[in-house]
């Protein structure tokens, strides 16, 4: 076995040193009858054979880059520069553990400090943590944090929150003290959708959770809901599933958010069929000690040299155990590195430019589809994603186009089965979409509808 | 003696090999040979520079509801060459498995094969969207199904939920399934029992599932006291969370007895499987009475830790729990593979937006296929062998916490440092000078000044012998009273000991522009 | 003071910042924190261990003519984890562009984009065989044709031969073409003229083409003396090899005059294009009377130097020479692209087994497409700007060899070190302590103790300013008589100064088993 | 431009420091009329667009890994472990220059020392250099070195030498003092082919160049030709185009070679359409000072610590100029690293096993083809490559199979146009060939011939 350095001679010599005859003597606490069961699995294989087998599976999937691609709804296909992947494959980053020994982990710690700063800047908040699993789990953590901060229980989930995020919040809090009030999307009236959430805020409310842009792609002005929440001493939690949008749209911080959570996949990270992704979590200074997740902070070494350490760990499970702010341990370290590298390349300038291209592409797609008979665009505002109403159920149309080599978006019924949205289709367009792609989409959709 | 540009004197230093005094000069750049100073990206770049070329867009009417971002964001950009350099330089301040022995107990820092990295980057895995039509991701679903088959076969359990994002998330999944099962039978219980040696995530998880945590004591020999456990078991106990092999690196010798007692009390047995590396292919948790157990693919199955993550924590379930497993899950239908992501069922619900850590699934399956059933068993044996070799080689100079052989990790405590003035922390920092990542310190909590050494199976005897030589050397230096070697350690690392108290007292958690800083 | 396991005393050292004395301890492992000792692979592995799994083959009858290898080969194998570690550790002893400024004159150590690496690894480029049917490699031929178009357009020359494997190989190609052209017209000439400042490959190449080399002097201002050249030109001169911009970093101001004189004498003008980076997009060699010129794709067009290679040295030809270009070459026919690899023609023949450095072609074209015509010109301008910035910023403390602005590299000599006891070599080694790769030393030969600084365009002003600060600091230290900083340098590198004389006196060029060694 | 860090402000500040107003003032030596010509090429493009353009070109080629593949004749498709590519992409290796500053280049130097040792061991010689461009240029260098060593001029190139190698030798020596006597292959009688070379050796002979296995794949016993060469004070140069063969076949050193040159591509390096490849060059101790190319040697630093430097550079162009042993400067550094990494993985054990699998696969292919009517296998000995005689011209058959998705080998006419070998086909089979591949080849060939 190519990964196992011990030779049989080594093993014998080591057993002798230990003073046992057979390696199974070391397993003496294992019930004899259960030791060394038959394992009905294939034997070891060469690298070449494994590569072939896995490549064969990979080849059965349609990769985003190989077709006109308009799928979004919480995960986005962006161009990630080759430099990003090169950097995250540096062995010193890839094969390090959580930086518990800061003297030999300043590489990790410094990028975490940079990452925290970038996330804070993007979201318009004071501080951010060193990442969560993904946007959805970060949302659940935010709801629970709001309960700790406000000592109130009712969390209002606005209708524009991604169905899966809503499910994750509901699942995660089902055995906690939180009471979740979930609302349904109103794809053709985002203002009304928001108003329903505003109306639901009362003195028992710990937080209201609003996604921006919404699951249907609409861009919301959050100042009114922030005001209402704050008037009732509730927190405004803003969820950003497309972090690229922050290059074009006012930050949640500027609109009054108390906690911003988000999915950072769009920057630096691939689609990966849903994971690993990158949960962003930012809040204001005063709530720092209620935050979940790791934090990296600045300090000095014994010679006065500036450096970084993990800090405020009295919030965390390894110190606080059952009183911890979260049970999270392993997070999305390397994904946050990818984010940090990509952000260092983009800078504010590149981010703004890229965000603008996204919006332009989405505008182009919208215009192309608006011209098709029977297709109605529901959004008046959007970033790189919007919702259209088809004259027929969307799912079969999407399947038809897929068979035809176009991945046309997410039928809303995939997210809300039985929710009465069968004729709605959510399409995203990023900088990776070309004019040709748009033309093909429009033509095929027209054909499929006729 | 001259002054450098920062006005600091350059000073003589002793040559390490000869003891002779030789001058050492401060550089003008702040760099020192290959050890290169590197400021924060915020101190290097500006918001006007960028390392990407973006297509120029002609003016067009925005449709963002009048909500354009019109204030400065503040993120600097660097040209690509500077970005490569920035992160290359940072990386060189890190220690990783690729650099040397990383015996961090409980973390299974084994070799991360590069084949796995390559496979995870195949466009057919890395560039597919979680919400594509299922017809276009059949290979991905097949992979998940194949991985599930390997996991259930290796654990001897009937079902697995892949989606949890790491070990702690897996614990949440497992304990939630337990609570869901209990509620389904109308059984409201309040307590979860955990041994004192449990990892922090165990009690934290139980709390997040609304349970109170009660500790159960250990026997003299480091295992759970089955008698004490039985006494604590009653109809208020929802679950017992036991790590096996446990965090002292020992196999729970009364495990079946314990499992029987748990079941007899109507409770469930959650096994923390973080240490599965010791027993994979050797014994199946399913044969031991386990009801739910997470695996850390980023430990046992070699997916990289990446400086803190991402991980993946699939949970295996017994028949009693499998109907409560989370969504989504993959099933194989007539027309190919399908995902169950919604619907009326007893599932505990959805734990993450999509299908979990596909990137880790690919790597883990690549690892499994490479090892095969024979290699997996061999890996477990070698992991245990290496740990026992350390235990046997250091037992006379350090203080092993328990008698007898260990599993995949060897636990020492600080008795051997008694009266030396050297602490576990000092000893760990001296290991840094030796070119090793320290072992896990002060965990588990059940022994004083714990040092938990987990070499893993991917260390050669040569590496082990070299490591043992260092550990023996340090132990005898400590006993000889050469405290200087320890209290100032690390001497050879790029940073000296960092002040964690200062960091926590006045937390600086982000960069702020000099003018904006107070 | 204690003794370590090797019996060497540990010694006190001074803290660099405070001058205070603090103990430093030798490690037992030989490692020092992140600086990890690593023996030869021969000292680690054995011939019985391997890091690959190979399918087991049943016995079968060999058909190797009874010539099986039955003695030991001696190559050790290591398990994969140890291989990764071995080479990771070795890599950390190196300096590269990715670590910092690498101002090695004449070498154009610019940023190597990772996009290029990715493109070269596309299976459609990296995994195609040079002898596949042409119908299956049309994309590769199209790429070569596209690259040729960029090269001929940028140089303003009618033809290019891609196949030469590096600059020196390109020179061979160019001078051979010249000789072939001369022979074709029955003109047997004997002499090649080279300036003294020429790179060593120029005279060596001329010699390998059967020519005698004659030196031509330089003017006071570092350029070729056109008058002296004209005097040396007669009908025995086959070619003049001139580097432009030349190895002093200067543009040959009489270049057109020189070219005319060469042609008037019936000779050919070979231009060494190693320094094309200074002028790409700014001026076309084809407009200057050049007959043949190589490009170093591994300099100008950013393909990595890789610790010594591989490179690629395409040669552009004038109309007078193009029929003598080597085979194979790509032509576009009715049925697609074709390769001419044989046949009756005036070609000088085949210079390499296949079609040259495809891997470099992909990278170079990726670079060209990325920059475009505008970016290429900008890159040349920035390269020249950076070099002149260095020249202007150091002119007062170091001794610039020539007046006036330079092109892409700034040449200094050691006059400023006169009577300091510091040599160019010492100065270079002190730069290592500063975290920089030294500039090119002692080349070109036309000035004393040459220091040739080529920053390239991929250095930021921040990097340049930091570099200049170090250079100024060192220069004033030298002048202040602080010789200690230089004579023992480098102090901060992982190795102290290495003894080259010893290596050459008793060459040990390979590992031999301890028992077999004398 | 993403690779150019200077901003316009920087440029202005720098010009001011320099004391000129415009960058073109720095180009004042360039003839005015020629400065800043129109360059009719496209403008700069984003990484994404370049990637697309190049990917499109790549997609037009049939990659070896995507089809049953039997092409060899000097370049071989082997499985290269993923670790190799990972290691050579470490920035410290990739972006280093020739190790002229040994104090900060011990990484490169140590692997070169290891590489030199491995090549010496594989070839059975005393010493090897730090690489040449490729096998063919190494062969030409060897011929010229033999002239310097023997002070004689006639080089005999045996018929089994790869046609392109022969051309390279002829081209490279056309203006030197060497006199090349090239012989033609005799595919069906390798012994006779060798005998012709033996017969050509006389007292004017500087060297005889023999390839083993031959271009047709035959394995030769070289002891007789070594004896004859040595009797006439000529050197035996052995060329190995498939270095993998040295894991199964007696080394040239053991059979009396004085210089061994080879193509190292098979170990660690991809096909790359012919380059970059890796020239191997080994000889005996006594000829070291006549060797071309760089050499790395052991030494100590000023504190007595062992280390490595480039050495014996008085042979080289940068010191010796027109008297150098070669004009080579840049060599195949990174390819030699790839070789060294792969060899460290293989070890003698893995190399021997892999070589054996190669031989087995070739044997399987031979047996499969031998069963086809009209196909005659010419080789009695071979390693992983052999020649068959078809009942018709080979080139059109190969084209036909290519169109059918099988890359069946190299028609000998591709190497020797007009050489009278039109019906011969050279096929190679490595460890990458599967049973399915062989079956498909046999079936398609049968079909094409019928
Ligand atoms: C025993 C044990 N349980 C649980 C965990 C938590 O796993 P994760 O970090 O993947 O969430 C760990 C990880 O360190 C562990 O060692
Ligand atoms: C001026 C000059 N000419 C020629 C060469 C030779 O080029 P190569 O190393 O690619 O053979 C070099 C390389 O250093 C050079 O600087």
Short mmCIF file of C-alpha atoms in Angstrom, two decimals, chain D residues 114-285:
data_model
loop_
_atom_site.label_atom_id
_atom_site.label_comp_id
_atom_site.label_asym_id
_atom_site.label_seq_id
_atom_site.Cartn_x
_atom_site.Cartn_y
_atom_site.Cartn_z
CA UNK D 114 19.68 12.66 -6.33
CA UNK D 115 18.72 12.77 -9.99
CA UNK D 116 22.33 12.34 -11.12
CA UNK D 117 22.67 9.34 -8.83
CA UNK D 118 19.46 7.74 -10.04
CA UNK D 119 20.39 8.14 -13.68
CA UNK D 120 23.81 6.67 -13.00
CA UNK D 121 22.24 3.73 -11.21
CA UNK D 122 19.63 3.11 -13.90
CA UNK D 123 22.11 3.24 -16.75
CA UNK D 124 24.77 1.34 -14.85
CA UNK D 125 27.29 4.17 -15.24
CA UNK D 126 29.48 6.09 -12.82
CA UNK D 127 28.11 9.58 -13.22
CA UNK D 128 25.32 11.48 -14.91
CA UNK D 129 24.76 15.13 -15.56
CA UNK D 130 21.90 17.32 -14.44
CA UNK D 131 19.99 16.81 -17.73
CA UNK D 132 19.96 17.79 -21.39
CA UNK D 133 17.06 19.00 -23.55
CA UNK D 134 15.95 15.55 -24.62
CA UNK D 135 17.22 12.17 -25.72
CA UNK D 136 17.96 13.24 -29.26
CA UNK D 137 20.06 16.29 -28.43
CA UNK D 138 21.82 14.28 -25.74
CA UNK D 139 22.74 11.78 -28.43
CA UNK D 140 24.25 14.49 -30.59
CA UNK D 141 26.20 15.80 -27.61
CA UNK D 142 27.47 12.31 -26.90
CA UNK D 143 28.79 11.93 -30.45
CA UNK D 144 30.64 15.22 -30.18
CA UNK D 145 31.99 14.29 -26.78
CA UNK D 146 33.29 11.01 -28.16
CA UNK D 147 35.23 12.97 -30.76
CA UNK D 148 36.78 15.12 -28.05
CA UNK D 149 37.65 12.07 -25.97
CA UNK D 150 39.03 9.93 -28.78
CA UNK D 151 40.25 12.72 -31.04
CA UNK D 152 38.74 10.71 -33.90
CA UNK D 153 35.92 11.69 -36.17
CA UNK D 154 33.88 8.85 -37.56
CA UNK D 155 30.66 8.17 -35.71
CA UNK D 156 28.75 5.06 -36.71
CA UNK D 157 25.01 5.27 -36.13
CA UNK D 158 23.58 1.78 -36.04
CA UNK D 159 20.40 1.10 -38.00
CA UNK D 160 18.27 0.71 -34.88
CA UNK D 161 18.70 4.35 -33.91
CA UNK D 162 15.41 6.26 -34.06
CA UNK D 163 15.19 8.14 -37.37
CA UNK D 164 14.71 11.47 -35.65
CA UNK D 165 17.66 10.94 -33.36
CA UNK D 166 19.75 10.17 -36.38
CA UNK D 167 18.57 13.37 -38.06
CA UNK D 168 19.36 15.39 -34.98
CA UNK D 169 22.88 13.98 -34.83
CA UNK D 170 23.36 14.68 -38.52
CA UNK D 171 22.01 18.20 -38.25
CA UNK D 172 23.89 19.11 -35.13
CA UNK D 173 27.24 17.84 -36.38
CA UNK D 174 26.93 19.12 -39.92
CA UNK D 175 29.36 21.97 -39.32
CA UNK D 176 31.64 20.24 -36.82
CA UNK D 177 34.51 17.88 -37.55
CA UNK D 178 32.37 14.82 -37.02
CA UNK D 179 31.79 12.42 -39.86
CA UNK D 180 28.55 10.54 -39.48
CA UNK D 181 27.99 7.13 -40.99
CA UNK D 182 24.31 6.35 -40.62
CA UNK D 183 22.83 2.95 -41.24
CA UNK D 184 19.29 1.89 -41.99
CA UNK D 185 17.11 -0.27 -39.76
CA UNK D 186 16.54 -3.92 -40.55
CA UNK D 187 13.30 -4.46 -38.69
CA UNK D 188 13.12 -8.18 -39.20
CA UNK D 189 16.72 -8.90 -38.39
CA UNK D 190 18.05 -6.87 -35.48
CA UNK D 191 21.08 -9.12 -35.12
CA UNK D 192 22.13 -8.43 -38.69
CA UNK D 193 21.41 -4.75 -38.13
CA UNK D 194 23.78 -4.76 -35.18
CA UNK D 195 26.38 -6.72 -37.13
CA UNK D 196 26.46 -4.05 -39.82
CA UNK D 197 27.35 -1.54 -37.14
CA UNK D 198 29.98 -3.80 -35.64
CA UNK D 199 31.51 -4.22 -39.05
CA UNK D 200 31.69 -0.49 -39.59
CA UNK D 201 33.92 0.10 -36.58
CA UNK D 202 37.54 0.72 -37.47
CA UNK D 203 40.49 2.68 -36.14
CA UNK D 204 39.08 5.99 -37.35
CA UNK D 205 35.90 5.45 -35.40
CA UNK D 206 35.21 7.78 -32.50
CA UNK D 207 32.04 6.05 -31.47
CA UNK D 208 29.30 3.72 -32.42
CA UNK D 209 25.78 4.66 -31.44
CA UNK D 210 23.30 1.90 -30.72
CA UNK D 211 19.77 2.21 -29.51
CA UNK D 212 18.42 -0.39 -27.12
CA UNK D 213 15.67 -1.43 -27.45
CA UNK D 214 15.92 -0.47 -31.12
CA UNK D 215 13.48 1.76 -32.92
CA UNK D 216 11.64 -1.43 -33.84
CA UNK D 217 11.56 -2.56 -30.26
CA UNK D 218 14.17 -5.33 -30.31
CA UNK D 219 16.35 -5.90 -27.28
CA UNK D 220 20.07 -6.22 -28.09
CA UNK D 221 23.00 -7.85 -26.39
CA UNK D 222 25.65 -5.15 -26.67
CA UNK D 223 28.67 -6.94 -25.31
CA UNK D 224 30.06 -7.85 -28.72
CA UNK D 225 29.77 -4.34 -30.11
CA UNK D 226 31.29 -2.95 -26.92
CA UNK D 227 34.26 -5.26 -27.31
CA UNK D 228 34.76 -4.34 -30.92
CA UNK D 229 34.50 -0.64 -30.16
CA UNK D 230 36.91 -0.84 -27.30
CA UNK D 231 39.34 -2.87 -29.39
CA UNK D 232 39.44 0.08 -31.77
CA UNK D 233 39.59 2.68 -29.01
CA UNK D 234 36.15 3.86 -29.96
CA UNK D 235 33.39 4.58 -27.49
CA UNK D 236 30.14 2.72 -27.32
CA UNK D 237 27.25 5.14 -26.99
CA UNK D 238 24.01 3.51 -26.01
CA UNK D 239 20.75 5.34 -26.56
CA UNK D 240 17.73 4.44 -24.45
CA UNK D 241 14.53 6.06 -25.67
CA UNK D 242 12.33 4.18 -23.21
CA UNK D 243 13.93 4.57 -19.80
CA UNK D 244 11.28 2.34 -18.27
CA UNK D 245 12.99 -0.57 -20.04
CA UNK D 246 15.89 -0.28 -17.60
CA UNK D 247 13.64 -1.81 -14.97
CA UNK D 248 13.63 -5.08 -16.84
CA UNK D 249 16.59 -5.12 -19.18
CA UNK D 250 20.28 -5.29 -18.45
CA UNK D 251 21.77 -1.84 -18.20
CA UNK D 252 24.01 -0.44 -20.94
CA UNK D 253 26.72 -0.04 -18.31
CA UNK D 254 26.68 -3.73 -17.60
CA UNK D 255 27.08 -4.42 -21.32
CA UNK D 256 30.08 -2.15 -21.76
CA UNK D 257 28.72 1.29 -22.69
CA UNK D 258 31.02 4.29 -22.37
CA UNK D 259 28.29 6.86 -22.66
CA UNK D 260 24.60 6.29 -22.15
CA UNK D 261 22.12 8.86 -23.32
CA UNK D 262 18.42 8.59 -23.07
CA UNK D 263 15.01 10.08 -23.05
CA UNK D 264 13.73 10.30 -19.49
CA UNK D 265 10.19 11.40 -20.34
CA UNK D 266 8.65 8.07 -19.36
CA UNK D 267 9.39 8.67 -15.72
CA UNK D 268 7.55 11.59 -14.23
CA UNK D 269 6.78 13.45 -17.44
CA UNK D 270 3.77 13.60 -19.71
CA UNK D 271 3.62 13.27 -23.48
CA UNK D 272 3.28 17.01 -24.07
CA UNK D 273 3.24 16.58 -27.86
CA UNK D 274 6.99 16.10 -27.78
CA UNK D 275 8.30 18.51 -25.21
CA UNK D 276 9.49 19.45 -22.72
CA UNK D 277 11.29 16.15 -22.34
CA UNK D 278 14.30 15.09 -20.38
CA UNK D 279 17.70 14.27 -21.87
CA UNK D 280 19.68 11.80 -19.78
CA UNK D 281 23.44 11.73 -20.06
CA UNK D 282 25.69 9.32 -18.16
CA UNK D 283 29.25 8.22 -18.57
CA UNK D 284 32.20 6.88 -16.67
CA UNK D 285 34.23 8.77 -14.13
#
